[in-house]
Amino acid sequence: VSGAGAPTVDDAFGVIAHPIRRALLERLAHGEQRVTDLADRVPVSRPAVSQHLRLMLDVGVVTERREGRARYYALRRDRLHDIDRWLAQLDEFWSESLRRLGAHLDATT
Amino acid sequence: VIDGDRVVYEVHYEHPPDTVWRAITDSAALARWLMPNDFVPEVGHKFAMDARPNFGNVDATVLVVEPPRLLVCEWTINGTSTIVRMELQPVAGGTRLFLEHRGLPSEHQAEFDGGWDSKLRDDLTLVLQGDAEP
């Protein structure tokens, strides 16, 4: 299994483009998790999990907290709202365009 | 209408499928209702659209052309690959257009067993909606 993936990931869309990261998000949706607990839940090695978490930390969709030797990760839900907004924008775009298509059809026949 | 990770529309037009097909595959017609473009309805054709102010420039590729029924294109928006599918169905009094725009990439899903896919999708939708258990 490749690591965090070749293309540069710099936003929420890149984060959810990988199934392992989606699985990690799913776990984190239930609350703060230790790396070891997260690693038990996905079918890849712990270094790979750490690499994905590092990337998610860089993008800002998770936060990291150290307690002794353990590292805890938590979800930053607000950073995922970019995706909601993007979909909402697409929705509005199509709604407007399809209305214009109707007007175009009416005008040309 | 947003449905999970995609936008879907079902629209009725009081014009026959051939007319609607022309409107969704003719470059000049597309420019009037969609965006300025250099679209050609040939599989593999690469084209660009000017989607300002919504999305900037969109680089696109024609994937499927089955006149007058099905048109599928890939739109790359801000580096994100998305799939736009338009299907026409003849109905009494005109044409029904089914539009589907898959907004989120879902590659690598073959790495998982089938069961994981829907689970991840459902759970992710919960995450995105902010409804998941805290």
PDB file of C-alpha atoms in Angstrom:
ATOM      1  CA  VAL A   1       0.000   0.000   0.000  1.00  0.00           C
ATOM      2  CA  SER A   2       1.388   3.371  -0.971  1.00  0.00           C
ATOM      3  CA  GLY A   3       1.721   6.055   1.663  1.00  0.00           C
ATOM      4  CA  ALA A   4      -0.092   9.334   1.604  1.00  0.00           C
ATOM      5  CA  GLY A   5      -0.312   9.269  -2.183  1.00  0.00           C
ATOM      6  CA  ALA A   6       1.638  10.992  -4.932  1.00  0.00           C
ATOM      7  CA  PRO A   7      -0.435  14.102  -5.715  1.00  0.00           C
ATOM      8  CA  THR A   8      -0.036  17.043  -3.388  1.00  0.00           C
ATOM      9  CA  VAL A   9      -2.903  17.131  -0.945  1.00  0.00           C
ATOM     10  CA  ASP A  10      -3.643  20.571   0.355  1.00  0.00           C
ATOM     11  CA  ASP A  11      -7.364  20.646   1.084  1.00  0.00           C
ATOM     12  CA  ALA A  12     -10.298  18.664   2.422  1.00  0.00           C
ATOM     13  CA  PHE A  13     -11.005  17.202  -1.028  1.00  0.00           C
ATOM     14  CA  GLY A  14      -7.564  15.645  -1.191  1.00  0.00           C
ATOM     15  CA  VAL A  15      -8.015  14.268   2.300  1.00  0.00           C
ATOM     16  CA  ILE A  16     -11.183  12.366   1.460  1.00  0.00           C
ATOM     17  CA  ALA A  17      -9.806  11.162  -1.878  1.00  0.00           C
ATOM     18  CA  HIS A  18      -8.088   8.243  -0.127  1.00  0.00           C
ATOM     19  CA  PRO A  19     -10.040   5.336   1.418  1.00  0.00           C
ATOM     20  CA  ILE A  20      -7.680   4.959   4.367  1.00  0.00           C
ATOM     21  CA  ARG A  21      -8.143   8.611   5.251  1.00  0.00           C
ATOM     22  CA  ARG A  22     -11.898   8.239   4.911  1.00  0.00           C
ATOM     23  CA  ALA A  23     -11.689   5.303   7.318  1.00  0.00           C
ATOM     24  CA  LEU A  24      -9.648   7.412   9.743  1.00  0.00           C
ATOM     25  CA  LEU A  25     -12.176  10.241   9.498  1.00  0.00           C
ATOM     26  CA  GLU A  26     -14.933   7.756  10.202  1.00  0.00           C
ATOM     27  CA  ARG A  27     -13.177   6.641  13.394  1.00  0.00           C
ATOM     28  CA  LEU A  28     -12.438  10.194  14.429  1.00  0.00           C
ATOM     29  CA  ALA A  29     -16.099  11.111  13.963  1.00  0.00           C
ATOM     30  CA  HIS A  30     -16.709   9.127  17.156  1.00  0.00           C
ATOM     31  CA  GLY A  31     -14.286  11.302  19.125  1.00  0.00           C
ATOM     32  CA  GLU A  32     -10.626  11.723  19.942  1.00  0.00           C
ATOM     33  CA  GLN A  33      -8.487   8.653  19.220  1.00  0.00           C
ATOM     34  CA  ARG A  34      -4.977   7.444  19.950  1.00  0.00           C
ATOM     35  CA  VAL A  35      -2.799   6.535  16.973  1.00  0.00           C
ATOM     36  CA  THR A  36      -2.590   2.942  18.172  1.00  0.00           C
ATOM     37  CA  ASP A  37      -6.391   2.647  18.289  1.00  0.00           C
ATOM     38  CA  LEU A  38      -6.724   4.143  14.831  1.00  0.00           C
ATOM     39  CA  ALA A  39      -4.066   1.818  13.431  1.00  0.00           C
ATOM     40  CA  ASP A  40      -5.960  -1.228  14.704  1.00  0.00           C
ATOM     41  CA  ARG A  41      -8.990  -0.248  12.654  1.00  0.00           C
ATOM     42  CA  VAL A  42      -7.510   0.081   9.187  1.00  0.00           C
ATOM     43  CA  PRO A  43      -5.809  -2.548   7.023  1.00  0.00           C
ATOM     44  CA  VAL A  44      -2.460  -0.768   6.718  1.00  0.00           C
ATOM     45  CA  SER A  45       0.720  -0.514   8.805  1.00  0.00           C
ATOM     46  CA  ARG A  46       1.078   1.941  11.639  1.00  0.00           C
ATOM     47  CA  PRO A  47       3.737   4.023   9.835  1.00  0.00           C
ATOM     48  CA  ALA A  48       1.286   4.382   6.940  1.00  0.00           C
ATOM     49  CA  VAL A  49      -1.415   5.510   9.365  1.00  0.00           C
ATOM     50  CA  SER A  50       0.988   8.031  10.885  1.00  0.00           C
ATOM     51  CA  GLN A  51       1.786   9.356   7.435  1.00  0.00           C
ATOM     52  CA  HIS A  52      -1.901   9.839   6.620  1.00  0.00           C
ATOM     53  CA  LEU A  53      -2.474  11.527   9.978  1.00  0.00           C
ATOM     54  CA  ARG A  54       0.493  13.836   9.370  1.00  0.00           C
ATOM     55  CA  LEU A  55      -1.017  14.855   6.056  1.00  0.00           C
ATOM     56  CA  MET A  56      -4.435  15.408   7.641  1.00  0.00           C
ATOM     57  CA  LEU A  57      -2.770  17.493  10.322  1.00  0.00           C
ATOM     58  CA  ASP A  58      -1.010  19.616   7.683  1.00  0.00           C
ATOM     59  CA  VAL A  59      -4.293  20.237   5.874  1.00  0.00           C
ATOM     60  CA  GLY A  60      -5.913  21.082   9.181  1.00  0.00           C
ATOM     61  CA  VAL A  61      -8.753  18.562   9.287  1.00  0.00           C
ATOM     62  CA  VAL A  62      -7.420  17.017  12.508  1.00  0.00           C
ATOM     63  CA  THR A  63      -5.635  18.271  15.616  1.00  0.00           C
ATOM     64  CA  GLU A  64      -2.893  16.479  17.536  1.00  0.00           C
ATOM     65  CA  ARG A  65      -2.460  16.358  21.306  1.00  0.00           C
ATOM     66  CA  ARG A  66       0.412  14.706  23.149  1.00  0.00           C
ATOM     67  CA  GLU A  67      -0.034  13.168  26.556  1.00  0.00           C
ATOM     68  CA  GLY A  68       3.065  11.443  27.844  1.00  0.00           C
ATOM     69  CA  ARG A  69       4.124   9.154  25.035  1.00  0.00           C
ATOM     70  CA  ALA A  70       0.682   8.854  23.485  1.00  0.00           C
ATOM     71  CA  ARG A  71      -0.555  11.030  20.655  1.00  0.00           C
ATOM     72  CA  TYR A  72      -4.266  11.766  20.364  1.00  0.00           C
ATOM     73  CA  TYR A  73      -6.007  12.941  17.210  1.00  0.00           C
ATOM     74  CA  ALA A  74      -9.336  14.743  16.959  1.00  0.00           C
ATOM     75  CA  LEU A  75     -11.489  15.854  14.053  1.00  0.00           C
ATOM     76  CA  ARG A  76     -11.855  19.514  13.079  1.00  0.00           C
ATOM     77  CA  ARG A  77     -15.291  19.356  11.593  1.00  0.00           C
ATOM     78  CA  ASP A  78     -15.299  22.954  10.391  1.00  0.00           C
ATOM     79  CA  ARG A  79     -12.462  22.208   7.974  1.00  0.00           C
ATOM     80  CA  LEU A  80     -14.636  19.604   6.251  1.00  0.00           C
ATOM     81  CA  HIS A  81     -17.371  22.140   5.647  1.00  0.00           C
ATOM     82  CA  ASP A  82     -15.467  23.288   2.552  1.00  0.00           C
ATOM     83  CA  ILE A  83     -16.869  20.172   0.922  1.00  0.00           C
ATOM     84  CA  ASP A  84     -20.440  21.050   1.871  1.00  0.00           C
ATOM     85  CA  ARG A  85     -19.981  24.541   0.516  1.00  0.00           C
ATOM     86  CA  TRP A  86     -18.457  23.254  -2.688  1.00  0.00           C
ATOM     87  CA  LEU A  87     -21.365  20.869  -3.270  1.00  0.00           C
ATOM     88  CA  ALA A  88     -23.829  23.650  -2.502  1.00  0.00           C
ATOM     89  CA  GLN A  89     -22.099  25.827  -5.081  1.00  0.00           C
ATOM     90  CA  LEU A  90     -22.266  23.043  -7.670  1.00  0.00           C
ATOM     91  CA  ASP A  91     -25.933  22.561  -6.864  1.00  0.00           C
ATOM     92  CA  GLU A  92     -26.688  26.217  -7.434  1.00  0.00           C
ATOM     93  CA  PHE A  93     -24.608  26.223 -10.602  1.00  0.00           C
ATOM     94  CA  TRP A  94     -26.603  23.352 -12.125  1.00  0.00           C
ATOM     95  CA  SER A  95     -29.945  24.662 -11.005  1.00  0.00           C
ATOM     96  CA  GLU A  96     -29.231  27.946 -12.796  1.00  0.00           C
ATOM     97  CA  SER A  97     -27.702  26.296 -15.880  1.00  0.00           C
ATOM     98  CA  LEU A  98     -30.569  23.849 -16.383  1.00  0.00           C
ATOM     99  CA  ARG A  99     -33.033  26.701 -16.121  1.00  0.00           C
ATOM    100  CA  ARG A 100     -31.064  28.552 -18.827  1.00  0.00           C
ATOM    101  CA  LEU A 101     -31.076  25.379 -20.953  1.00  0.00           C
ATOM    102  CA  GLY A 102     -34.886  25.439 -20.813  1.00  0.00           C
ATOM    103  CA  ALA A 103     -34.955  29.086 -21.846  1.00  0.00           C
ATOM    104  CA  HIS A 104     -32.500  28.361 -24.665  1.00  0.00           C
ATOM    105  CA  LEU A 105     -34.664  25.475 -25.945  1.00  0.00           C
ATOM    106  CA  ASP A 106     -37.802  27.598 -25.840  1.00  0.00           C
ATOM    107  CA  ALA A 107     -36.093  30.427 -27.698  1.00  0.00           C
ATOM    108  CA  THR A 108     -34.676  28.302 -30.511  1.00  0.00           C
ATOM    109  CA  THR A 109     -37.726  26.240 -31.467  1.00  0.00           C
TER     110      THR A 109
ATOM    111  CA  VAL B   1     -30.163  18.701  -5.329  1.00  0.00           C
ATOM    112  CA  ILE B   2     -27.326  17.362  -3.197  1.00  0.00           C
ATOM    113  CA  ASP B   3     -27.412  13.601  -2.668  1.00  0.00           C
ATOM    114  CA  GLY B   4     -24.486  12.335  -0.611  1.00  0.00           C
ATOM    115  CA  ASP B   5     -21.330  13.067  -2.582  1.00  0.00           C
ATOM    116  CA  ARG B   6     -23.102  14.141  -5.769  1.00  0.00           C
ATOM    117  CA  VAL B   7     -25.465  16.650  -7.274  1.00  0.00           C
ATOM    118  CA  VAL B   8     -28.455  15.212  -9.155  1.00  0.00           C
ATOM    119  CA  TYR B   9     -31.247  16.767 -11.185  1.00  0.00           C
ATOM    120  CA  GLU B  10     -34.166  15.412 -13.134  1.00  0.00           C
ATOM    121  CA  VAL B  11     -35.657  18.024 -15.435  1.00  0.00           C
ATOM    122  CA  HIS B  12     -38.468  17.851 -17.985  1.00  0.00           C
ATOM    123  CA  TYR B  13     -38.174  19.867 -21.195  1.00  0.00           C
ATOM    124  CA  GLU B  14     -41.019  20.220 -23.664  1.00  0.00           C
ATOM    125  CA  HIS B  15     -38.784  19.458 -26.618  1.00  0.00           C
ATOM    126  CA  PRO B  16     -37.857  16.166 -28.318  1.00  0.00           C
ATOM    127  CA  PRO B  17     -34.594  14.402 -27.339  1.00  0.00           C
ATOM    128  CA  ASP B  18     -32.896  15.365 -30.631  1.00  0.00           C
ATOM    129  CA  THR B  19     -33.398  19.050 -29.861  1.00  0.00           C
ATOM    130  CA  VAL B  20     -32.172  18.718 -26.297  1.00  0.00           C
ATOM    131  CA  TRP B  21     -29.236  16.615 -27.497  1.00  0.00           C
ATOM    132  CA  ARG B  22     -28.182  19.420 -29.865  1.00  0.00           C
ATOM    133  CA  ALA B  23     -28.389  21.913 -27.027  1.00  0.00           C
ATOM    134  CA  ILE B  24     -26.101  19.850 -24.810  1.00  0.00           C
ATOM    135  CA  THR B  25     -23.566  18.897 -27.507  1.00  0.00           C
ATOM    136  CA  ASP B  26     -23.296  21.992 -29.728  1.00  0.00           C
ATOM    137  CA  SER B  27     -20.506  24.302 -28.632  1.00  0.00           C
ATOM    138  CA  ALA B  28     -22.388  27.512 -29.418  1.00  0.00           C
ATOM    139  CA  ALA B  29     -25.548  26.270 -27.689  1.00  0.00           C
ATOM    140  CA  LEU B  30     -23.542  25.183 -24.652  1.00  0.00           C
ATOM    141  CA  ALA B  31     -21.996  28.617 -24.456  1.00  0.00           C
ATOM    142  CA  ARG B  32     -25.474  30.120 -24.222  1.00  0.00           C
ATOM    143  CA  TRP B  33     -26.741  28.097 -21.304  1.00  0.00           C
ATOM    144  CA  LEU B  34     -23.650  26.593 -19.681  1.00  0.00           C
ATOM    145  CA  MET B  35     -20.248  28.189 -20.287  1.00  0.00           C
ATOM    146  CA  PRO B  36     -17.957  29.398 -23.044  1.00  0.00           C
ATOM    147  CA  ASN B  37     -16.188  26.287 -24.328  1.00  0.00           C
ATOM    148  CA  ASP B  38     -14.445  24.467 -27.175  1.00  0.00           C
ATOM    149  CA  PHE B  39     -16.501  21.311 -26.807  1.00  0.00           C
ATOM    150  CA  VAL B  40     -16.704  18.704 -29.582  1.00  0.00           C
ATOM    151  CA  PRO B  41     -18.869  15.591 -29.062  1.00  0.00           C
ATOM    152  CA  GLU B  42     -16.108  13.055 -29.716  1.00  0.00           C
ATOM    153  CA  VAL B  43     -14.914  10.511 -27.185  1.00  0.00           C
ATOM    154  CA  GLY B  44     -11.476  11.506 -25.918  1.00  0.00           C
ATOM    155  CA  HIS B  45     -11.821  15.144 -26.975  1.00  0.00           C
ATOM    156  CA  LYS B  46     -10.248  17.471 -24.443  1.00  0.00           C
ATOM    157  CA  PHE B  47     -11.826  20.838 -23.965  1.00  0.00           C
ATOM    158  CA  ALA B  48     -11.857  23.771 -21.616  1.00  0.00           C
ATOM    159  CA  MET B  49     -14.669  25.821 -20.177  1.00  0.00           C
ATOM    160  CA  ASP B  50     -14.656  29.226 -18.640  1.00  0.00           C
ATOM    161  CA  ALA B  51     -16.594  28.756 -15.421  1.00  0.00           C
ATOM    162  CA  ARG B  52     -15.816  32.086 -13.815  1.00  0.00           C
ATOM    163  CA  PRO B  53     -16.908  33.299 -11.399  1.00  0.00           C
ATOM    164  CA  ASN B  54     -18.057  29.940 -10.009  1.00  0.00           C
ATOM    165  CA  PHE B  55     -15.104  27.626 -10.508  1.00  0.00           C
ATOM    166  CA  GLY B  56     -12.460  29.325 -12.638  1.00  0.00           C
ATOM    167  CA  ASN B  57     -11.315  27.305 -15.635  1.00  0.00           C
ATOM    168  CA  VAL B  58     -12.542  23.759 -16.037  1.00  0.00           C
ATOM    169  CA  ASP B  59     -10.450  21.287 -18.040  1.00  0.00           C
ATOM    170  CA  ALA B  60     -12.611  18.504 -19.366  1.00  0.00           C
ATOM    171  CA  THR B  61     -12.568  15.293 -21.399  1.00  0.00           C
ATOM    172  CA  VAL B  62     -15.405  13.617 -23.275  1.00  0.00           C
ATOM    173  CA  LEU B  63     -15.849  10.052 -21.991  1.00  0.00           C
ATOM    174  CA  VAL B  64     -19.094   8.757 -23.536  1.00  0.00           C
ATOM    175  CA  VAL B  65     -21.152   9.987 -26.506  1.00  0.00           C
ATOM    176  CA  GLU B  66     -24.301   8.028 -27.384  1.00  0.00           C
ATOM    177  CA  PRO B  67     -26.649  10.300 -29.338  1.00  0.00           C
ATOM    178  CA  PRO B  68     -29.310  11.221 -28.491  1.00  0.00           C
ATOM    179  CA  ARG B  69     -29.220   9.525 -25.128  1.00  0.00           C
ATOM    180  CA  LEU B  70     -26.038   9.746 -23.092  1.00  0.00           C
ATOM    181  CA  LEU B  71     -23.174  12.182 -22.630  1.00  0.00           C
ATOM    182  CA  VAL B  72     -20.514  11.691 -19.968  1.00  0.00           C
ATOM    183  CA  CYS B  73     -17.580  14.027 -19.390  1.00  0.00           C
ATOM    184  CA  GLU B  74     -14.850  14.392 -16.834  1.00  0.00           C
ATOM    185  CA  TRP B  75     -14.519  17.903 -15.445  1.00  0.00           C
ATOM    186  CA  THR B  76     -11.410  18.752 -13.499  1.00  0.00           C
ATOM    187  CA  ILE B  77     -12.278  21.584 -11.146  1.00  0.00           C
ATOM    188  CA  ASN B  78      -9.480  23.090  -9.060  1.00  0.00           C
ATOM    189  CA  GLY B  79      -7.497  19.880  -9.508  1.00  0.00           C
ATOM    190  CA  THR B  80     -10.407  17.694  -8.437  1.00  0.00           C
ATOM    191  CA  SER B  81     -11.626  15.149 -10.960  1.00  0.00           C
ATOM    192  CA  THR B  82     -15.421  15.048 -11.212  1.00  0.00           C
ATOM    193  CA  ILE B  83     -17.825  13.238 -13.529  1.00  0.00           C
ATOM    194  CA  VAL B  84     -20.758  14.906 -15.260  1.00  0.00           C
ATOM    195  CA  ARG B  85     -23.345  12.546 -16.706  1.00  0.00           C
ATOM    196  CA  MET B  86     -26.333  13.706 -18.748  1.00  0.00           C
ATOM    197  CA  GLU B  87     -28.918  11.179 -19.833  1.00  0.00           C
ATOM    198  CA  LEU B  88     -31.923  11.948 -22.019  1.00  0.00           C
ATOM    199  CA  GLN B  89     -35.089   9.905 -21.952  1.00  0.00           C
ATOM    200  CA  PRO B  90     -37.983  10.449 -24.363  1.00  0.00           C
ATOM    201  CA  VAL B  91     -41.228  10.964 -22.452  1.00  0.00           C
ATOM    202  CA  ALA B  92     -44.719  12.047 -23.415  1.00  0.00           C
ATOM    203  CA  GLY B  93     -44.550  15.694 -24.401  1.00  0.00           C
ATOM    204  CA  GLY B  94     -40.806  15.989 -24.457  1.00  0.00           C
ATOM    205  CA  THR B  95     -37.600  14.830 -22.829  1.00  0.00           C
ATOM    206  CA  ARG B  96     -36.482  14.042 -19.336  1.00  0.00           C
ATOM    207  CA  LEU B  97     -32.909  15.035 -18.569  1.00  0.00           C
ATOM    208  CA  PHE B  98     -31.129  13.232 -15.765  1.00  0.00           C
ATOM    209  CA  LEU B  99     -28.066  15.093 -14.631  1.00  0.00           C
ATOM    210  CA  GLU B 100     -25.563  13.635 -12.235  1.00  0.00           C
ATOM    211  CA  HIS B 101     -22.400  15.422 -11.149  1.00  0.00           C
ATOM    212  CA  ARG B 102     -20.198  13.277  -8.963  1.00  0.00           C
ATOM    213  CA  GLY B 103     -18.204  15.753  -6.986  1.00  0.00           C
ATOM    214  CA  LEU B 104     -15.850  13.703  -4.934  1.00  0.00           C
ATOM    215  CA  PRO B 105     -13.121  11.390  -6.099  1.00  0.00           C
ATOM    216  CA  SER B 106     -13.604   7.781  -5.041  1.00  0.00           C
ATOM    217  CA  GLU B 107     -10.569   6.033  -6.449  1.00  0.00           C
ATOM    218  CA  HIS B 108      -8.754   3.251  -4.610  1.00  0.00           C
ATOM    219  CA  GLN B 109     -12.049   1.851  -3.359  1.00  0.00           C
ATOM    220  CA  ALA B 110     -11.153  -1.525  -4.835  1.00  0.00           C
ATOM    221  CA  GLU B 111      -8.673  -1.854  -1.969  1.00  0.00           C
ATOM    222  CA  PHE B 112     -11.604  -2.621   0.250  1.00  0.00           C
ATOM    223  CA  ASP B 113     -14.227  -5.294   0.407  1.00  0.00           C
ATOM    224  CA  GLY B 114     -17.563  -4.226  -1.003  1.00  0.00           C
ATOM    225  CA  GLY B 115     -19.084  -3.781   2.440  1.00  0.00           C
ATOM    226  CA  TRP B 116     -16.628  -1.104   3.396  1.00  0.00           C
ATOM    227  CA  ASP B 117     -17.547   1.144   0.561  1.00  0.00           C
ATOM    228  CA  SER B 118     -21.134   1.867   1.541  1.00  0.00           C
ATOM    229  CA  LYS B 119     -20.188   2.006   5.177  1.00  0.00           C
ATOM    230  CA  LEU B 120     -17.528   4.599   4.539  1.00  0.00           C
ATOM    231  CA  ARG B 121     -19.811   6.564   2.314  1.00  0.00           C
ATOM    232  CA  ASP B 122     -22.655   6.545   4.796  1.00  0.00           C
ATOM    233  CA  ASP B 123     -20.423   7.362   7.713  1.00  0.00           C
ATOM    234  CA  LEU B 124     -18.614  10.047   5.779  1.00  0.00           C
ATOM    235  CA  THR B 125     -21.920  11.613   4.874  1.00  0.00           C
ATOM    236  CA  LEU B 126     -22.711  11.699   8.568  1.00  0.00           C
ATOM    237  CA  VAL B 127     -19.368  13.316   9.236  1.00  0.00           C
ATOM    238  CA  LEU B 128     -19.946  15.903   6.545  1.00  0.00           C
ATOM    239  CA  GLN B 129     -23.399  16.699   7.803  1.00  0.00           C
ATOM    240  CA  GLY B 130     -22.065  17.053  11.302  1.00  0.00           C
ATOM    241  CA  ASP B 131     -24.693  14.648  12.592  1.00  0.00           C
ATOM    242  CA  ALA B 132     -22.351  11.909  13.765  1.00  0.00           C
ATOM    243  CA  GLU B 133     -22.105  11.088  17.433  1.00  0.00           C
ATOM    244  CA  PRO B 134     -19.609  13.430  19.065  1.00  0.00           C
TER     245      PRO B 134
END
